[in-house]
Amino acid sequence: MAITVLSKTDSVVRALAKNLTAEDQISIALAIRGYEANRRAPVANSKTRGLIRGGGRKPWRQKGTGRARAGSIRSPLWRGGGTTFGPTNERNFKVSFSSKFKTKALAVALAEQANNSAIYSIDKWPETGKTKELIEILKGNDLPQRLLLVIERSNEQLNRAVRNVSGLELRTAANVSIADVAIADGIVADKASLDILVERAEGKFTAKALPKKGK
């Protein structure tokens, strides 16, 4: 199973290659920031006075005691009371980008990998599902340690071989994120997957374009 480095004269790399500018680098940074923000789960959740059990009865009458007025023992002013302006799990950190922006950012991320000669083409993926065989192929070709493996469609055998190896990420070409491409030290993909990546970078890819399984 030969793995070759795609040179800058290769047709696939040539379709991606471009001169990077400061503006392009900013688009990658924004895309990664949005990716991380969308993964964020608002775990911190404090209880307001209405969420704490008890406090339904007025502690003492309104007048005549000499004490300050109080309506509930769960007031934020009291020990054991609710929290004022605390964090809640209803916070929304989601960031959305236009399709045009995501297409451009993916093109820039792929172009940078291409300019660094970090895109590798593999003829055929191992079908045994054995981690040892996959590692031997990657090490035999002296590839970087942090790799993004891109396949055309979901492959349980390959997923089994990859999942317990640190530094390897397996993605389908249609679902590769900009962060996946930008963070990886290298990208290994078969020809069909590379074609899909190029189509996505050019804004021409649609999910309907994927061939049906078995064809």
JSON list of C-alpha atoms in Angstrom, two decimals:
[
{"chain": "A", "resi": 1, "resn": "MET", "atom": "CA", "xyz": [0.00, 0.00, 0.00]},
{"chain": "A", "resi": 2, "resn": "ALA", "atom": "CA", "xyz": [2.07, 2.89, -1.30]},
{"chain": "A", "resi": 3, "resn": "ILE", "atom": "CA", "xyz": [1.85, 6.31, 0.29]},
{"chain": "A", "resi": 4, "resn": "THR", "atom": "CA", "xyz": [3.18, 9.18, -1.79]},
{"chain": "A", "resi": 5, "resn": "VAL", "atom": "CA", "xyz": [3.77, 12.81, -0.97]},
{"chain": "A", "resi": 6, "resn": "LEU", "atom": "CA", "xyz": [1.76, 14.96, -3.32]},
{"chain": "A", "resi": 7, "resn": "SER", "atom": "CA", "xyz": [4.15, 17.51, -4.79]},
{"chain": "A", "resi": 8, "resn": "LYS", "atom": "CA", "xyz": [3.17, 21.07, -5.59]},
{"chain": "A", "resi": 9, "resn": "THR", "atom": "CA", "xyz": [2.96, 20.12, -9.26]},
{"chain": "A", "resi": 10, "resn": "ASP", "atom": "CA", "xyz": [0.36, 17.43, -8.60]},
{"chain": "A", "resi": 11, "resn": "SER", "atom": "CA", "xyz": [-3.05, 18.26, -10.05]},
{"chain": "A", "resi": 12, "resn": "VAL", "atom": "CA", "xyz": [-4.80, 17.92, -6.69]},
{"chain": "A", "resi": 13, "resn": "VAL", "atom": "CA", "xyz": [-2.30, 20.08, -4.85]},
{"chain": "A", "resi": 14, "resn": "ARG", "atom": "CA", "xyz": [-2.19, 22.58, -7.70]},
{"chain": "A", "resi": 15, "resn": "ALA", "atom": "CA", "xyz": [-5.96, 23.01, -7.37]},
{"chain": "A", "resi": 16, "resn": "LEU", "atom": "CA", "xyz": [-5.45, 23.95, -3.73]},
{"chain": "A", "resi": 17, "resn": "ALA", "atom": "CA", "xyz": [-2.20, 25.91, -3.88]},
{"chain": "A", "resi": 18, "resn": "LYS", "atom": "CA", "xyz": [-2.42, 29.66, -3.38]},
{"chain": "A", "resi": 19, "resn": "ASN", "atom": "CA", "xyz": [-0.45, 32.46, -1.76]},
{"chain": "A", "resi": 20, "resn": "LEU", "atom": "CA", "xyz": [-1.54, 32.85, 1.85]},
{"chain": "A", "resi": 21, "resn": "THR", "atom": "CA", "xyz": [-2.20, 36.34, 3.19]},
{"chain": "A", "resi": 22, "resn": "ALA", "atom": "CA", "xyz": [-2.79, 37.71, 6.68]},
{"chain": "A", "resi": 23, "resn": "GLU", "atom": "CA", "xyz": [-6.51, 37.82, 5.93]},
{"chain": "A", "resi": 24, "resn": "ASP", "atom": "CA", "xyz": [-6.48, 34.14, 5.02]},
{"chain": "A", "resi": 25, "resn": "GLN", "atom": "CA", "xyz": [-4.73, 33.24, 8.27]},
{"chain": "A", "resi": 26, "resn": "ILE", "atom": "CA", "xyz": [-7.38, 35.16, 10.20]},
{"chain": "A", "resi": 27, "resn": "SER", "atom": "CA", "xyz": [-10.13, 33.14, 8.52]},
{"chain": "A", "resi": 28, "resn": "ILE", "atom": "CA", "xyz": [-8.51, 29.91, 9.75]},
{"chain": "A", "resi": 29, "resn": "ALA", "atom": "CA", "xyz": [-8.19, 31.33, 13.27]},
{"chain": "A", "resi": 30, "resn": "LEU", "atom": "CA", "xyz": [-11.83, 32.38, 13.31]},
{"chain": "A", "resi": 31, "resn": "ALA", "atom": "CA", "xyz": [-12.96, 29.00, 12.00]},
{"chain": "A", "resi": 32, "resn": "ILE", "atom": "CA", "xyz": [-11.02, 27.14, 14.70]},
{"chain": "A", "resi": 33, "resn": "ARG", "atom": "CA", "xyz": [-12.37, 29.47, 17.37]},
{"chain": "A", "resi": 34, "resn": "GLY", "atom": "CA", "xyz": [-15.90, 28.80, 16.16]},
{"chain": "A", "resi": 35, "resn": "TYR", "atom": "CA", "xyz": [-15.26, 25.05, 16.09]},
{"chain": "A", "resi": 36, "resn": "GLU", "atom": "CA", "xyz": [-14.05, 25.07, 19.70]},
{"chain": "A", "resi": 37, "resn": "ALA", "atom": "CA", "xyz": [-16.93, 27.31, 20.81]},
{"chain": "A", "resi": 38, "resn": "ASN", "atom": "CA", "xyz": [-19.50, 24.98, 19.24]},
{"chain": "A", "resi": 39, "resn": "ARG", "atom": "CA", "xyz": [-18.00, 22.05, 21.13]},
{"chain": "A", "resi": 40, "resn": "ARG", "atom": "CA", "xyz": [-18.28, 23.87, 24.44]},
{"chain": "A", "resi": 41, "resn": "ALA", "atom": "CA", "xyz": [-20.88, 22.54, 26.87]},
{"chain": "A", "resi": 42, "resn": "PRO", "atom": "CA", "xyz": [-22.10, 24.98, 29.56]},
{"chain": "A", "resi": 43, "resn": "VAL", "atom": "CA", "xyz": [-21.63, 22.71, 32.58]},
{"chain": "A", "resi": 44, "resn": "ALA", "atom": "CA", "xyz": [-21.57, 25.36, 35.34]},
{"chain": "A", "resi": 45, "resn": "ASN", "atom": "CA", "xyz": [-25.09, 25.88, 36.65]},
{"chain": "A", "resi": 46, "resn": "SER", "atom": "CA", "xyz": [-25.90, 27.81, 39.82]},
{"chain": "A", "resi": 47, "resn": "LYS", "atom": "CA", "xyz": [-29.30, 27.82, 41.53]},
{"chain": "A", "resi": 48, "resn": "THR", "atom": "CA", "xyz": [-31.37, 30.94, 41.84]},
{"chain": "A", "resi": 49, "resn": "ARG", "atom": "CA", "xyz": [-33.72, 31.48, 44.77]},
{"chain": "A", "resi": 50, "resn": "GLY", "atom": "CA", "xyz": [-36.51, 29.85, 42.80]},
{"chain": "A", "resi": 51, "resn": "LEU", "atom": "CA", "xyz": [-34.56, 26.61, 42.27]},
{"chain": "A", "resi": 52, "resn": "ILE", "atom": "CA", "xyz": [-33.59, 25.96, 45.90]},
{"chain": "A", "resi": 53, "resn": "ARG", "atom": "CA", "xyz": [-35.92, 23.79, 47.93]},
{"chain": "A", "resi": 54, "resn": "GLY", "atom": "CA", "xyz": [-37.74, 25.48, 50.82]},
{"chain": "A", "resi": 55, "resn": "GLY", "atom": "CA", "xyz": [-38.28, 29.13, 51.60]},
{"chain": "A", "resi": 56, "resn": "GLY", "atom": "CA", "xyz": [-41.96, 29.15, 50.75]},
{"chain": "A", "resi": 57, "resn": "ARG", "atom": "CA", "xyz": [-42.98, 30.55, 54.13]},
{"chain": "A", "resi": 58, "resn": "LYS", "atom": "CA", "xyz": [-42.29, 34.10, 55.24]},
{"chain": "A", "resi": 59, "resn": "PRO", "atom": "CA", "xyz": [-39.76, 33.87, 58.14]},
{"chain": "A", "resi": 60, "resn": "TRP", "atom": "CA", "xyz": [-41.53, 36.46, 60.28]},
{"chain": "A", "resi": 61, "resn": "ARG", "atom": "CA", "xyz": [-44.25, 39.00, 59.97]},
{"chain": "A", "resi": 62, "resn": "GLN", "atom": "CA", "xyz": [-43.65, 42.15, 58.00]},
{"chain": "A", "resi": 63, "resn": "LYS", "atom": "CA", "xyz": [-43.90, 44.66, 60.82]},
{"chain": "A", "resi": 64, "resn": "GLY", "atom": "CA", "xyz": [-43.46, 44.93, 64.56]},
{"chain": "A", "resi": 65, "resn": "THR", "atom": "CA", "xyz": [-40.42, 42.69, 65.12]},
{"chain": "A", "resi": 66, "resn": "GLY", "atom": "CA", "xyz": [-37.69, 45.29, 64.75]},
{"chain": "A", "resi": 67, "resn": "ARG", "atom": "CA", "xyz": [-35.98, 43.12, 62.16]},
{"chain": "A", "resi": 68, "resn": "ALA", "atom": "CA", "xyz": [-35.45, 43.86, 58.51]},
{"chain": "A", "resi": 69, "resn": "ARG", "atom": "CA", "xyz": [-38.16, 42.71, 56.15]},
{"chain": "A", "resi": 70, "resn": "ALA", "atom": "CA", "xyz": [-37.74, 39.18, 54.80]},
{"chain": "A", "resi": 71, "resn": "GLY", "atom": "CA", "xyz": [-39.91, 37.14, 52.49]},
{"chain": "A", "resi": 72, "resn": "SER", "atom": "CA", "xyz": [-37.93, 33.90, 52.17]},
{"chain": "A", "resi": 73, "resn": "ILE", "atom": "CA", "xyz": [-35.04, 32.10, 53.81]},
{"chain": "A", "resi": 74, "resn": "ARG", "atom": "CA", "xyz": [-33.77, 31.35, 50.29]},
{"chain": "A", "resi": 75, "resn": "SER", "atom": "CA", "xyz": [-33.13, 34.99, 49.47]},
{"chain": "A", "resi": 76, "resn": "PRO", "atom": "CA", "xyz": [-29.67, 35.59, 47.96]},
{"chain": "A", "resi": 77, "resn": "LEU", "atom": "CA", "xyz": [-28.95, 37.76, 51.00]},
{"chain": "A", "resi": 78, "resn": "TRP", "atom": "CA", "xyz": [-29.20, 34.78, 53.32]},
{"chain": "A", "resi": 79, "resn": "ARG", "atom": "CA", "xyz": [-26.74, 31.97, 53.96]},
{"chain": "A", "resi": 80, "resn": "GLY", "atom": "CA", "xyz": [-27.98, 28.95, 52.02]},
{"chain": "A", "resi": 81, "resn": "GLY", "atom": "CA", "xyz": [-29.97, 31.16, 49.71]},
{"chain": "A", "resi": 82, "resn": "GLY", "atom": "CA", "xyz": [-29.93, 31.40, 45.93]},
{"chain": "A", "resi": 83, "resn": "THR", "atom": "CA", "xyz": [-27.16, 32.85, 43.78]},
{"chain": "A", "resi": 84, "resn": "THR", "atom": "CA", "xyz": [-27.54, 36.20, 42.07]},
{"chain": "A", "resi": 85, "resn": "PHE", "atom": "CA", "xyz": [-26.28, 36.48, 38.49]},
{"chain": "A", "resi": 86, "resn": "GLY", "atom": "CA", "xyz": [-24.52, 33.10, 38.65]},
{"chain": "A", "resi": 87, "resn": "PRO", "atom": "CA", "xyz": [-23.68, 30.94, 35.60]},
{"chain": "A", "resi": 88, "resn": "THR", "atom": "CA", "xyz": [-26.45, 28.80, 34.15]},
{"chain": "A", "resi": 89, "resn": "ASN", "atom": "CA", "xyz": [-26.48, 25.93, 31.69]},
{"chain": "A", "resi": 90, "resn": "GLU", "atom": "CA", "xyz": [-28.72, 27.94, 29.39]},
{"chain": "A", "resi": 91, "resn": "ARG", "atom": "CA", "xyz": [-25.79, 29.98, 28.11]},
{"chain": "A", "resi": 92, "resn": "ASN", "atom": "CA", "xyz": [-25.28, 29.69, 24.37]},
{"chain": "A", "resi": 93, "resn": "PHE", "atom": "CA", "xyz": [-21.73, 29.74, 23.00]},
{"chain": "A", "resi": 94, "resn": "LYS", "atom": "CA", "xyz": [-22.66, 28.67, 19.48]},
{"chain": "A", "resi": 95, "resn": "VAL", "atom": "CA", "xyz": [-20.98, 30.47, 16.60]},
{"chain": "A", "resi": 96, "resn": "SER", "atom": "CA", "xyz": [-22.26, 30.24, 13.05]},
{"chain": "A", "resi": 97, "resn": "PHE", "atom": "CA", "xyz": [-20.47, 31.05, 9.80]},
{"chain": "A", "resi": 98, "resn": "SER", "atom": "CA", "xyz": [-21.75, 31.41, 6.29]},
{"chain": "A", "resi": 99, "resn": "SER", "atom": "CA", "xyz": [-21.18, 28.61, 3.80]},
{"chain": "A", "resi": 100, "resn": "LYS", "atom": "CA", "xyz": [-18.98, 30.93, 1.76]},
{"chain": "A", "resi": 101, "resn": "PHE", "atom": "CA", "xyz": [-16.73, 31.63, 4.75]},
{"chain": "A", "resi": 102, "resn": "LYS", "atom": "CA", "xyz": [-16.42, 27.93, 5.65]},
{"chain": "A", "resi": 103, "resn": "THR", "atom": "CA", "xyz": [-15.58, 27.04, 2.06]},
{"chain": "A", "resi": 104, "resn": "LYS", "atom": "CA", "xyz": [-12.86, 29.69, 1.94]},
{"chain": "A", "resi": 105, "resn": "ALA", "atom": "CA", "xyz": [-11.39, 28.72, 5.32]},
{"chain": "A", "resi": 106, "resn": "LEU", "atom": "CA", "xyz": [-11.24, 25.04, 4.30]},
{"chain": "A", "resi": 107, "resn": "ALA", "atom": "CA", "xyz": [-9.53, 25.98, 1.03]},
{"chain": "A", "resi": 108, "resn": "VAL", "atom": "CA", "xyz": [-6.93, 28.04, 2.90]},
{"chain": "A", "resi": 109, "resn": "ALA", "atom": "CA", "xyz": [-6.28, 25.28, 5.46]},
{"chain": "A", "resi": 110, "resn": "LEU", "atom": "CA", "xyz": [-5.82, 22.69, 2.70]},
{"chain": "A", "resi": 111, "resn": "ALA", "atom": "CA", "xyz": [-3.64, 25.06, 0.69]},
{"chain": "A", "resi": 112, "resn": "GLU", "atom": "CA", "xyz": [-1.35, 25.57, 3.66]},
{"chain": "A", "resi": 113, "resn": "GLN", "atom": "CA", "xyz": [-0.97, 21.82, 4.09]},
{"chain": "A", "resi": 114, "resn": "ALA", "atom": "CA", "xyz": [-0.28, 21.51, 0.36]},
{"chain": "A", "resi": 115, "resn": "ASN", "atom": "CA", "xyz": [2.35, 24.26, 0.48]},
{"chain": "A", "resi": 116, "resn": "ASN", "atom": "CA", "xyz": [4.05, 22.38, 3.32]},
{"chain": "A", "resi": 117, "resn": "SER", "atom": "CA", "xyz": [3.98, 19.13, 1.29]},
{"chain": "A", "resi": 118, "resn": "ALA", "atom": "CA", "xyz": [1.94, 17.57, 4.10]},
{"chain": "A", "resi": 119, "resn": "ILE", "atom": "CA", "xyz": [-0.77, 15.93, 1.98]},
{"chain": "A", "resi": 120, "resn": "TYR", "atom": "CA", "xyz": [-0.19, 12.24, 1.32]},
{"chain": "A", "resi": 121, "resn": "SER", "atom": "CA", "xyz": [-2.02, 9.90, -1.02]},
{"chain": "A", "resi": 122, "resn": "ILE", "atom": "CA", "xyz": [-2.58, 6.23, -0.23]},
{"chain": "A", "resi": 123, "resn": "ASP", "atom": "CA", "xyz": [-3.56, 3.68, -2.87]},
{"chain": "A", "resi": 124, "resn": "LYS", "atom": "CA", "xyz": [-5.63, 1.48, -0.59]},
{"chain": "A", "resi": 125, "resn": "TRP", "atom": "CA", "xyz": [-6.46, 1.34, 3.10]},
{"chain": "A", "resi": 126, "resn": "PRO", "atom": "CA", "xyz": [-5.72, -1.87, 5.06]},
{"chain": "A", "resi": 127, "resn": "GLU", "atom": "CA", "xyz": [-8.81, -4.03, 5.44]},
{"chain": "A", "resi": 128, "resn": "THR", "atom": "CA", "xyz": [-7.81, -6.30, 8.34]},
{"chain": "A", "resi": 129, "resn": "GLY", "atom": "CA", "xyz": [-8.75, -3.86, 11.09]},
{"chain": "A", "resi": 130, "resn": "LYS", "atom": "CA", "xyz": [-5.41, -4.49, 12.81]},
{"chain": "A", "resi": 131, "resn": "THR", "atom": "CA", "xyz": [-3.64, -1.55, 14.41]},
{"chain": "A", "resi": 132, "resn": "LYS", "atom": "CA", "xyz": [-0.22, -3.13, 13.89]},
{"chain": "A", "resi": 133, "resn": "GLU", "atom": "CA", "xyz": [-0.62, -3.25, 10.12]},
{"chain": "A", "resi": 134, "resn": "LEU", "atom": "CA", "xyz": [-1.72, 0.38, 9.92]},
{"chain": "A", "resi": 135, "resn": "ILE", "atom": "CA", "xyz": [1.16, 1.57, 12.12]},
{"chain": "A", "resi": 136, "resn": "GLU", "atom": "CA", "xyz": [3.69, -0.33, 10.00]},
{"chain": "A", "resi": 137, "resn": "ILE", "atom": "CA", "xyz": [2.40, 1.38, 6.86]},
{"chain": "A", "resi": 138, "resn": "LEU", "atom": "CA", "xyz": [2.57, 4.84, 8.41]},
{"chain": "A", "resi": 139, "resn": "LYS", "atom": "CA", "xyz": [5.97, 4.35, 10.05]},
{"chain": "A", "resi": 140, "resn": "GLY", "atom": "CA", "xyz": [7.38, 2.75, 6.93]},
{"chain": "A", "resi": 141, "resn": "ASN", "atom": "CA", "xyz": [6.72, 5.94, 5.01]},
{"chain": "A", "resi": 142, "resn": "ASP", "atom": "CA", "xyz": [8.18, 8.21, 7.73]},
{"chain": "A", "resi": 143, "resn": "LEU", "atom": "CA", "xyz": [5.02, 10.28, 8.21]},
{"chain": "A", "resi": 144, "resn": "PRO", "atom": "CA", "xyz": [4.41, 12.89, 10.93]},
{"chain": "A", "resi": 145, "resn": "GLN", "atom": "CA", "xyz": [3.03, 11.63, 14.24]},
{"chain": "A", "resi": 146, "resn": "ARG", "atom": "CA", "xyz": [-0.12, 13.74, 14.27]},
{"chain": "A", "resi": 147, "resn": "LEU", "atom": "CA", "xyz": [-2.08, 12.65, 11.22]},
{"chain": "A", "resi": 148, "resn": "LEU", "atom": "CA", "xyz": [-5.55, 13.16, 9.85]},
{"chain": "A", "resi": 149, "resn": "LEU", "atom": "CA", "xyz": [-6.75, 10.09, 7.96]},
{"chain": "A", "resi": 150, "resn": "VAL", "atom": "CA", "xyz": [-9.48, 10.89, 5.46]},
{"chain": "A", "resi": 151, "resn": "ILE", "atom": "CA", "xyz": [-11.72, 8.23, 3.96]},
{"chain": "A", "resi": 152, "resn": "GLU", "atom": "CA", "xyz": [-14.57, 8.43, 1.47]},
{"chain": "A", "resi": 153, "resn": "ARG", "atom": "CA", "xyz": [-17.16, 6.76, 3.69]},
{"chain": "A", "resi": 154, "resn": "SER", "atom": "CA", "xyz": [-17.37, 5.24, 7.16]},
{"chain": "A", "resi": 155, "resn": "ASN", "atom": "CA", "xyz": [-15.17, 2.15, 7.56]},
{"chain": "A", "resi": 156, "resn": "GLU", "atom": "CA", "xyz": [-15.58, 0.08, 10.74]},
{"chain": "A", "resi": 157, "resn": "GLN", "atom": "CA", "xyz": [-12.43, -1.97, 10.12]},
{"chain": "A", "resi": 158, "resn": "LEU", "atom": "CA", "xyz": [-10.24, 1.10, 9.75]},
{"chain": "A", "resi": 159, "resn": "ASN", "atom": "CA", "xyz": [-11.93, 2.82, 12.68]},
{"chain": "A", "resi": 160, "resn": "ARG", "atom": "CA", "xyz": [-11.06, -0.20, 14.83]},
{"chain": "A", "resi": 161, "resn": "ALA", "atom": "CA", "xyz": [-7.42, 0.05, 13.79]},
{"chain": "A", "resi": 162, "resn": "VAL", "atom": "CA", "xyz": [-7.19, 3.79, 14.50]},
{"chain": "A", "resi": 163, "resn": "ARG", "atom": "CA", "xyz": [-9.18, 4.35, 17.67]},
{"chain": "A", "resi": 164, "resn": "ASN", "atom": "CA", "xyz": [-6.53, 3.27, 20.19]},
{"chain": "A", "resi": 165, "resn": "VAL", "atom": "CA", "xyz": [-3.61, 5.10, 18.56]},
{"chain": "A", "resi": 166, "resn": "SER", "atom": "CA", "xyz": [-2.79, 8.55, 19.90]},
{"chain": "A", "resi": 167, "resn": "GLY", "atom": "CA", "xyz": [-2.14, 11.20, 17.27]},
{"chain": "A", "resi": 168, "resn": "LEU", "atom": "CA", "xyz": [-4.39, 9.66, 14.62]},
{"chain": "A", "resi": 169, "resn": "GLU", "atom": "CA", "xyz": [-7.79, 11.08, 13.72]},
{"chain": "A", "resi": 170, "resn": "LEU", "atom": "CA", "xyz": [-10.14, 9.37, 11.27]},
{"chain": "A", "resi": 171, "resn": "ARG", "atom": "CA", "xyz": [-12.73, 11.42, 9.38]},
{"chain": "A", "resi": 172, "resn": "THR", "atom": "CA", "xyz": [-14.89, 11.01, 6.31]},
{"chain": "A", "resi": 173, "resn": "ALA", "atom": "CA", "xyz": [-14.12, 13.50, 3.55]},
{"chain": "A", "resi": 174, "resn": "ALA", "atom": "CA", "xyz": [-17.60, 15.00, 3.71]},
{"chain": "A", "resi": 175, "resn": "ASN", "atom": "CA", "xyz": [-17.31, 15.67, 7.46]},
{"chain": "A", "resi": 176, "resn": "VAL", "atom": "CA", "xyz": [-13.74, 16.89, 7.83]},
{"chain": "A", "resi": 177, "resn": "SER", "atom": "CA", "xyz": [-13.75, 20.17, 9.75]},
{"chain": "A", "resi": 178, "resn": "ILE", "atom": "CA", "xyz": [-11.47, 23.13, 9.17]},
{"chain": "A", "resi": 179, "resn": "ALA", "atom": "CA", "xyz": [-9.94, 22.59, 12.62]},
{"chain": "A", "resi": 180, "resn": "ASP", "atom": "CA", "xyz": [-9.14, 18.96, 11.74]},
{"chain": "A", "resi": 181, "resn": "VAL", "atom": "CA", "xyz": [-7.19, 20.08, 8.68]},
{"chain": "A", "resi": 182, "resn": "ALA", "atom": "CA", "xyz": [-5.45, 23.04, 10.32]},
{"chain": "A", "resi": 183, "resn": "ILE", "atom": "CA", "xyz": [-4.31, 21.22, 13.46]},
{"chain": "A", "resi": 184, "resn": "ALA", "atom": "CA", "xyz": [-2.96, 18.08, 11.78]},
{"chain": "A", "resi": 185, "resn": "ASP", "atom": "CA", "xyz": [0.73, 17.77, 10.89]},
{"chain": "A", "resi": 186, "resn": "GLY", "atom": "CA", "xyz": [-0.22, 15.81, 7.80]},
{"chain": "A", "resi": 187, "resn": "ILE", "atom": "CA", "xyz": [-3.20, 14.47, 5.87]},
{"chain": "A", "resi": 188, "resn": "VAL", "atom": "CA", "xyz": [-3.40, 10.95, 4.45]},
{"chain": "A", "resi": 189, "resn": "ALA", "atom": "CA", "xyz": [-6.25, 10.25, 2.05]},
{"chain": "A", "resi": 190, "resn": "ASP", "atom": "CA", "xyz": [-7.17, 8.05, -0.88]},
{"chain": "A", "resi": 191, "resn": "LYS", "atom": "CA", "xyz": [-7.86, 9.55, -4.30]},
{"chain": "A", "resi": 192, "resn": "ALA", "atom": "CA", "xyz": [-11.65, 9.59, -3.92]},
{"chain": "A", "resi": 193, "resn": "SER", "atom": "CA", "xyz": [-11.37, 11.40, -0.58]},
{"chain": "A", "resi": 194, "resn": "LEU", "atom": "CA", "xyz": [-8.95, 13.96, -2.00]},
{"chain": "A", "resi": 195, "resn": "ASP", "atom": "CA", "xyz": [-11.35, 14.68, -4.84]},
{"chain": "A", "resi": 196, "resn": "ILE", "atom": "CA", "xyz": [-14.14, 15.33, -2.32]},
{"chain": "A", "resi": 197, "resn": "LEU", "atom": "CA", "xyz": [-11.90, 17.64, -0.29]},
{"chain": "A", "resi": 198, "resn": "VAL", "atom": "CA", "xyz": [-11.03, 19.63, -3.40]},
{"chain": "A", "resi": 199, "resn": "GLU", "atom": "CA", "xyz": [-14.71, 19.88, -4.36]},
{"chain": "A", "resi": 200, "resn": "ARG", "atom": "CA", "xyz": [-15.54, 21.13, -0.86]},
{"chain": "A", "resi": 201, "resn": "ALA", "atom": "CA", "xyz": [-12.73, 23.68, -1.03]},
{"chain": "A", "resi": 202, "resn": "GLU", "atom": "CA", "xyz": [-14.09, 24.90, -4.37]},
{"chain": "A", "resi": 203, "resn": "GLY", "atom": "CA", "xyz": [-17.68, 25.00, -3.09]},
{"chain": "A", "resi": 204, "resn": "LYS", "atom": "CA", "xyz": [-18.84, 22.37, -5.61]},
{"chain": "A", "resi": 205, "resn": "PHE", "atom": "CA", "xyz": [-19.49, 19.42, -3.31]},
{"chain": "A", "resi": 206, "resn": "THR", "atom": "CA", "xyz": [-22.94, 18.15, -2.38]},
{"chain": "A", "resi": 207, "resn": "ALA", "atom": "CA", "xyz": [-23.74, 15.13, -0.21]},
{"chain": "A", "resi": 208, "resn": "LYS", "atom": "CA", "xyz": [-25.82, 13.72, -3.07]},
{"chain": "A", "resi": 209, "resn": "ALA", "atom": "CA", "xyz": [-22.63, 13.44, -5.13]},
{"chain": "A", "resi": 210, "resn": "LEU", "atom": "CA", "xyz": [-21.36, 10.54, -3.00]},
{"chain": "A", "resi": 211, "resn": "PRO", "atom": "CA", "xyz": [-21.66, 7.19, -4.78]},
{"chain": "A", "resi": 212, "resn": "LYS", "atom": "CA", "xyz": [-23.91, 4.59, -3.21]},
{"chain": "A", "resi": 213, "resn": "LYS", "atom": "CA", "xyz": [-22.31, 1.85, -1.16]},
{"chain": "A", "resi": 214, "resn": "GLY", "atom": "CA", "xyz": [-21.15, -1.07, -3.27]},
{"chain": "A", "resi": 215, "resn": "LYS", "atom": "CA", "xyz": [-20.76, 0.99, -6.45]}
]
